[in-house]
PDB file of C-alpha atoms in Angstrom:
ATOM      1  CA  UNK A   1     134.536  70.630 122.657  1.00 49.00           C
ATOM      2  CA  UNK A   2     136.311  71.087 126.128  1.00 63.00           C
ATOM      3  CA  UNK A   3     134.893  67.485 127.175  1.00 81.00           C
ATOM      4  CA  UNK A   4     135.828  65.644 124.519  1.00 87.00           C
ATOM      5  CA  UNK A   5     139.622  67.254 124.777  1.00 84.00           C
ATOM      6  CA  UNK A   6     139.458  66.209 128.353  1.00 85.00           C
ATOM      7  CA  UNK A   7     138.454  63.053 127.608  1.00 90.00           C
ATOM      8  CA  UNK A   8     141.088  62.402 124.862  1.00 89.00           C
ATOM      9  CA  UNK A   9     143.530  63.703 126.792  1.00 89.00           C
ATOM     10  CA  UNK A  10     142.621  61.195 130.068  1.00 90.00           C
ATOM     11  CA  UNK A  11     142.717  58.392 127.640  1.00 90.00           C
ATOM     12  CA  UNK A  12     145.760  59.277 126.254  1.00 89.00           C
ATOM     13  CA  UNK A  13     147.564  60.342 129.717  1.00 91.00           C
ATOM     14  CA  UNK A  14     146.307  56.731 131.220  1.00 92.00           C
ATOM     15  CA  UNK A  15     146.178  54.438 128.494  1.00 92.00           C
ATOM     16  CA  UNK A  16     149.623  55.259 126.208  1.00 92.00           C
ATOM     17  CA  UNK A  17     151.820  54.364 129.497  1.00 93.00           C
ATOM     18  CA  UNK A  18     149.886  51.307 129.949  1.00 93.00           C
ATOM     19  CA  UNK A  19     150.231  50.262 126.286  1.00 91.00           C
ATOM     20  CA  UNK A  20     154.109  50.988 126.763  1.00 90.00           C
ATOM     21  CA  UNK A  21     154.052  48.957 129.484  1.00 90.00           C
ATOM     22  CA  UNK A  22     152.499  46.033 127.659  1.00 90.00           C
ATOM     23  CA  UNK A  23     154.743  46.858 124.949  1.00 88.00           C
ATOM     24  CA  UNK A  24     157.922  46.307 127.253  1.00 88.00           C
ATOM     25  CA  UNK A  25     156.462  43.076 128.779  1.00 88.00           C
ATOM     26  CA  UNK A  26     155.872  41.929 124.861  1.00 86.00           C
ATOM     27  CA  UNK A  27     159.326  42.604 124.510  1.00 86.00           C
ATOM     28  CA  UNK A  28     161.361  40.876 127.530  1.00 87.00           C
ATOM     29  CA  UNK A  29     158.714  37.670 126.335  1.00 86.00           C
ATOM     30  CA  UNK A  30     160.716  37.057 123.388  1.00 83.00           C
ATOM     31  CA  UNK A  31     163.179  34.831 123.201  1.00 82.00           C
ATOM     32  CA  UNK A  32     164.425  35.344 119.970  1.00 81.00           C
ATOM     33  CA  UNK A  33     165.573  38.530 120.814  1.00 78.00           C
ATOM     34  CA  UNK A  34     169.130  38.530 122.862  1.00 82.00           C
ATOM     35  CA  UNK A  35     169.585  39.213 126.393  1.00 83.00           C
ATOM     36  CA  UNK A  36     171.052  42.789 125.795  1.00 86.00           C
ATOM     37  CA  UNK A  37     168.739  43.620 123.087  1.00 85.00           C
ATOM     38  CA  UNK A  38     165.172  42.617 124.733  1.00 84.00           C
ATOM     39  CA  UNK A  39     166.779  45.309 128.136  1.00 87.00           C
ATOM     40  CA  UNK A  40     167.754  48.077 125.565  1.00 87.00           C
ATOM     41  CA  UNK A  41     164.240  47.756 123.233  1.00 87.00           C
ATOM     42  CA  UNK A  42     162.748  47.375 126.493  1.00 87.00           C
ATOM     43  CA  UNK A  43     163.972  50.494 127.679  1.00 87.00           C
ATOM     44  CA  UNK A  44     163.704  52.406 124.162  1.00 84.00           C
ATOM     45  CA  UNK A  45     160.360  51.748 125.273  1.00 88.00           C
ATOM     46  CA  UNK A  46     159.656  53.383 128.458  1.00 90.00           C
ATOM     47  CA  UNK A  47     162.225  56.057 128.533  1.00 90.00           C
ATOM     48  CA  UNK A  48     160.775  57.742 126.050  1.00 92.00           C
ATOM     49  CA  UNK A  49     157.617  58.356 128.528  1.00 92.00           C
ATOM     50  CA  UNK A  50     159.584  61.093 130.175  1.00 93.00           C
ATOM     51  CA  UNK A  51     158.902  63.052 126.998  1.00 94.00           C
ATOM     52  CA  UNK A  52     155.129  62.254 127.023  1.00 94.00           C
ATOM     53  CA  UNK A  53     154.556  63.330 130.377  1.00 94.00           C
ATOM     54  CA  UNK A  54     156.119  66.670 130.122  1.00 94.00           C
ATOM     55  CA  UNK A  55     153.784  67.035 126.649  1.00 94.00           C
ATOM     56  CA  UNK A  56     151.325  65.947 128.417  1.00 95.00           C
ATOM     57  CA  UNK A  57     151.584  68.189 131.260  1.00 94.00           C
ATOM     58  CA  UNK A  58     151.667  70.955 129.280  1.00 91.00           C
ATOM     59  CA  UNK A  59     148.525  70.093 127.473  1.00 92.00           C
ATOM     60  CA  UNK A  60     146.753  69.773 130.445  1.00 92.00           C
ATOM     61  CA  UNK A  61     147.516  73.296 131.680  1.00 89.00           C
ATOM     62  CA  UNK A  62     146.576  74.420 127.995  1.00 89.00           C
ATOM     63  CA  UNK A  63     143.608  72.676 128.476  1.00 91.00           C
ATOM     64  CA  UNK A  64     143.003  73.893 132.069  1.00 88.00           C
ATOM     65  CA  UNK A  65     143.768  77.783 130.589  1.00 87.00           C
ATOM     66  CA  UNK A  66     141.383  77.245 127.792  1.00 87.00           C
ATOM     67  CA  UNK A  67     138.422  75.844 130.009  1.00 88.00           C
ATOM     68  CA  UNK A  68     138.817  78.756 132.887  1.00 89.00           C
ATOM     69  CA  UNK A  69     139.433  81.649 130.662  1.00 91.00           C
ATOM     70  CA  UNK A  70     136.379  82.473 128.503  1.00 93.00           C
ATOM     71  CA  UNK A  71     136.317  85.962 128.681  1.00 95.00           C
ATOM     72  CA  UNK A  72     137.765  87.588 125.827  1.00 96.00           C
ATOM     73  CA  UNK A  73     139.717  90.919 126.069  1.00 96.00           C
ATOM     74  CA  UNK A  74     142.479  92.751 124.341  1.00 96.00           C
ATOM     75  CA  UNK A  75     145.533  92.978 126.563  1.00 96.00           C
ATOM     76  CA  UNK A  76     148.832  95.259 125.664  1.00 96.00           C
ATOM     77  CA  UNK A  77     152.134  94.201 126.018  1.00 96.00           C
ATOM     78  CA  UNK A  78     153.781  96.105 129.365  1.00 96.00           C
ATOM     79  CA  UNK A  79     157.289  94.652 129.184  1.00 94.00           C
ATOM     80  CA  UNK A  80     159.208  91.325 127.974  1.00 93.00           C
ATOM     81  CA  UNK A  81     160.988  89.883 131.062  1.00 91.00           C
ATOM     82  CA  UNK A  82     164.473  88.283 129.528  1.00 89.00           C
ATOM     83  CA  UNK A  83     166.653  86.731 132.297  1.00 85.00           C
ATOM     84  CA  UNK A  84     169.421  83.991 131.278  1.00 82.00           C
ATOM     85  CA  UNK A  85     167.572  80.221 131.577  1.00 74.00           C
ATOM     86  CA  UNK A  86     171.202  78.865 133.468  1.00 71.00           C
ATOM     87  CA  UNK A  87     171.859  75.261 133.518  1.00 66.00           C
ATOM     88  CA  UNK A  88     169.908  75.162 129.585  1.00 62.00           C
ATOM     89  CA  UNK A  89     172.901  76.222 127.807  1.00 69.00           C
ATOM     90  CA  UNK A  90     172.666  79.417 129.141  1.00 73.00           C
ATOM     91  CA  UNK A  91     170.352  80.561 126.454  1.00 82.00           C
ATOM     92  CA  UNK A  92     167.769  83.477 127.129  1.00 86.00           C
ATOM     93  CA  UNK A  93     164.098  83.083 128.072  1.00 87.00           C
ATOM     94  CA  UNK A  94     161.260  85.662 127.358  1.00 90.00           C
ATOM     95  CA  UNK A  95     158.410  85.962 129.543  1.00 91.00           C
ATOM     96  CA  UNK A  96     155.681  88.609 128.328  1.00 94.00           C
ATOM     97  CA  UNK A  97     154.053  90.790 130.545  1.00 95.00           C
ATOM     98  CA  UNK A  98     150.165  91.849 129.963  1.00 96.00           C
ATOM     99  CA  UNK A  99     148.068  94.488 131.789  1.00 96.00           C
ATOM    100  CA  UNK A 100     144.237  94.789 131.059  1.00 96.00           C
ATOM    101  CA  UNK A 101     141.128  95.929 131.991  1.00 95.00           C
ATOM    102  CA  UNK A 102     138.212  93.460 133.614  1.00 93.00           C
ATOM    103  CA  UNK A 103     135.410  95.019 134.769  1.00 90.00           C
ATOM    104  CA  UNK A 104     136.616  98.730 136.578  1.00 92.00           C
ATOM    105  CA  UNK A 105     140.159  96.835 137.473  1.00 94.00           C
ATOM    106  CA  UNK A 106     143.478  96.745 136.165  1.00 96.00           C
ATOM    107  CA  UNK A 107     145.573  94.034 135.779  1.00 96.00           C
ATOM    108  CA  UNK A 108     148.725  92.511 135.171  1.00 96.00           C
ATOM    109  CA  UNK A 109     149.800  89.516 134.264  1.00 95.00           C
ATOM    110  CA  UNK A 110     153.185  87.699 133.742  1.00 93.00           C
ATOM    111  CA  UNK A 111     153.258  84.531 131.017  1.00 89.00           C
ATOM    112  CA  UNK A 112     153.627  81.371 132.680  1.00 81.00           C
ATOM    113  CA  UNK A 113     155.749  79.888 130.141  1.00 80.00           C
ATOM    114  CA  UNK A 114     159.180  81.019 128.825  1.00 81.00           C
ATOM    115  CA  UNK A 115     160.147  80.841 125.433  1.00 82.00           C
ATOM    116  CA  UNK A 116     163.587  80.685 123.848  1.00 81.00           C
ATOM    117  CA  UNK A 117     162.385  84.084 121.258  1.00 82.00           C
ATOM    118  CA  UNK A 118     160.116  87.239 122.168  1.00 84.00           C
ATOM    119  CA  UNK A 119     157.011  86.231 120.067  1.00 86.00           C
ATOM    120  CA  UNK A 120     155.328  89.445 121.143  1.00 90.00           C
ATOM    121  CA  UNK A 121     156.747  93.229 121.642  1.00 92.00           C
ATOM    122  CA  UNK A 122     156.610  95.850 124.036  1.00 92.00           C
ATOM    123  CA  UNK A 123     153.519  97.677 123.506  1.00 94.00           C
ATOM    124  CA  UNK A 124     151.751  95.563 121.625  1.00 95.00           C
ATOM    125  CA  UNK A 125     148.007  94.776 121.571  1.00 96.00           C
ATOM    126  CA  UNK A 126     147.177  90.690 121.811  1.00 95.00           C
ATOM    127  CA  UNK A 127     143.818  89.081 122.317  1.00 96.00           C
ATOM    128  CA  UNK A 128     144.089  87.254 125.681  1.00 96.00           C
ATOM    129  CA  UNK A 129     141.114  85.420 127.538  1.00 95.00           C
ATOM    130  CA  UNK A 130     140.871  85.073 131.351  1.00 95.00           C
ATOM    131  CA  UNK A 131     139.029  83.542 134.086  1.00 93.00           C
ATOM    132  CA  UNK A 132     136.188  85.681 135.159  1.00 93.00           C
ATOM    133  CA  UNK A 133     136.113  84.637 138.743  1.00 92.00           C
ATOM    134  CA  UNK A 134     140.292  85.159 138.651  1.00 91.00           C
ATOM    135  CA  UNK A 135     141.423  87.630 136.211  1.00 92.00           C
ATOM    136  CA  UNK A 136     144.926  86.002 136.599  1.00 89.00           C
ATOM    137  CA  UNK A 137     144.132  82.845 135.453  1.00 89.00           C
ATOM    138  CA  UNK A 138     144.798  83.962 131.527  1.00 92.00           C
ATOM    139  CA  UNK A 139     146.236  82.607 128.161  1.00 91.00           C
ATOM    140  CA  UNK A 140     147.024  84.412 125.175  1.00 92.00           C
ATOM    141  CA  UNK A 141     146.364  82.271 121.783  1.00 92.00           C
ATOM    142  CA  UNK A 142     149.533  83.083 119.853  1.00 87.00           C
ATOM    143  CA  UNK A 143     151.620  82.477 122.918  1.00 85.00           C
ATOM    144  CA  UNK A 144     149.545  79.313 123.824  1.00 86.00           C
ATOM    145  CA  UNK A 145     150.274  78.114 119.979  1.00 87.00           C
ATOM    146  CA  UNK A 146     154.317  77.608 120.473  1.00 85.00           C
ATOM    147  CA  UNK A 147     153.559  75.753 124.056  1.00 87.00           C
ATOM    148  CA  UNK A 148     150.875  73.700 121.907  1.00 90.00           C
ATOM    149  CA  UNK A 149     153.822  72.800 119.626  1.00 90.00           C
ATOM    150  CA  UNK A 150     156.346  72.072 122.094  1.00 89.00           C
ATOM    151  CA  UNK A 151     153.627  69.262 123.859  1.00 92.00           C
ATOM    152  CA  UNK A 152     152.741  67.924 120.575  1.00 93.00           C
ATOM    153  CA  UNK A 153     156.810  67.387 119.530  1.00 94.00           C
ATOM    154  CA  UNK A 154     157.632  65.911 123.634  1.00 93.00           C
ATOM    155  CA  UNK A 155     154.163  63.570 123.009  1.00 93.00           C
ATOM    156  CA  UNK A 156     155.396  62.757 119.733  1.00 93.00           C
ATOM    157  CA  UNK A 157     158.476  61.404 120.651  1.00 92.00           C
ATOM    158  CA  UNK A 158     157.023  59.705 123.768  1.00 93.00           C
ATOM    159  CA  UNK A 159     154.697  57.708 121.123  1.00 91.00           C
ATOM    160  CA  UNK A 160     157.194  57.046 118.105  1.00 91.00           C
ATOM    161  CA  UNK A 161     160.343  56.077 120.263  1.00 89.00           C
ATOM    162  CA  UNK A 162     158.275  52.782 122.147  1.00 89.00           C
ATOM    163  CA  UNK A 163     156.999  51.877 118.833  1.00 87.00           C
ATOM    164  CA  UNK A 164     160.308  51.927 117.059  1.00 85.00           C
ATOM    165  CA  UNK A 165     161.643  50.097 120.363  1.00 83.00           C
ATOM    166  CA  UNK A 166     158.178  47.447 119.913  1.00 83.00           C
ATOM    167  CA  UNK A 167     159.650  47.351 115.888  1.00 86.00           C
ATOM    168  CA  UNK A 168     163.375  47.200 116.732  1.00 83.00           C
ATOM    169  CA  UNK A 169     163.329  43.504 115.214  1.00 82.00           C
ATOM    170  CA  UNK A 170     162.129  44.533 112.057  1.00 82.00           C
ATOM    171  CA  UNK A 171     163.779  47.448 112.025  1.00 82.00           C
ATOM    172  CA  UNK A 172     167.383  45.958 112.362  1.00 81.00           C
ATOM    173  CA  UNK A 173     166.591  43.524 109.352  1.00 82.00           C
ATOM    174  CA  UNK A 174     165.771  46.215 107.522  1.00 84.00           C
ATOM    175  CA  UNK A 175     168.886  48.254 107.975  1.00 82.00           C
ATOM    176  CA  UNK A 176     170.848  44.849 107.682  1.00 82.00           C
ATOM    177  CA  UNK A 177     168.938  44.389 104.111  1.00 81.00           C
ATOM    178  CA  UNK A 178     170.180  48.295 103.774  1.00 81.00           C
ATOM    179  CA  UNK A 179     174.301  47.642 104.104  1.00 74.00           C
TER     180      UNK A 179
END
């Protein structure tokens, strides 16, 4: 299972830009679309890769997390950092804090990831798996689920936005036909 994701996700991380790129050359190569309109499809095309990259980052430390930590314990919740995320609209992030037992030691361990809500509370038990060569290499599934989410939604618009930008021909006509 942990290949294959790797795999899938090399293919994707590699081959998606390239395609994008193919898709923008495709797109300044025709001359029946104007001037203006082959630069802004061409860049509906490849802006949109900023999204997929962040998506895909994430995935990869998700990925990285879920090959590393294999050992299975149940952690409790310590404390929920909150600071204000400045510069984001000044909205508050919540960053978990776990301590748990491997082998005779203690530890505890800080969430790498933020998130807009407390998904967790104070004193809470959660299953959480960590490296056993580095205890502090950890992820906790129902945390990991809302970063899964957010790298599916960036990756999602990195793949739809190109296409519509690949379409935007059609897709004019079609809202033409529309008014």
């Amino acid at each position: 299972m942990g290949n294959h994701s790797w795999k899938i996700w090399r293919i994707l991380a590699i081959g998606w830009p390239f395609l994008c790129l193919i898709f923008a050359g495709i797109i300044l190569c025709q001359p029946q679309r104007g001037g203006e309109e082959r630069i802004a499809d061409a860049g509906f095309t490849m802006l949109p890769l900023i999204f997929f990259a962040i998506g895909m980052k994430i995935q990869h430390r998700l990925l990285r997390e879920k090959g590393n930590a294999v050992v299975r314990t149940t952690a409790t919740v310590i404390f929920v950092h909150s600071r204000i995320n400045i510069g984001s609209g000044n909205k508050r992030i919540y960053r978990p804090e776990y301590e748990f037992q491997a082998g005779e030691t203690m530890y505890r361990v800080v969430s790498p990831s933020g998130f807009s809500q407390s998904y967790v509370r104070q004193g809470e038990q959660v299953e959480l798996y960590y490296a056993p060569d580095n205890p502090h290499v950890f992820y906790v599934p129902v945390m990991q689920k809302h970063d899964r989410r957010w790298a599916m939604l960036l990756c999602g618009v990195g793949v739809l936005f190109p296409l519509a930008g690949l379409f935007a021909p059609l897709l004019r006509t079609f809202f033409a036909f529309l008014e």
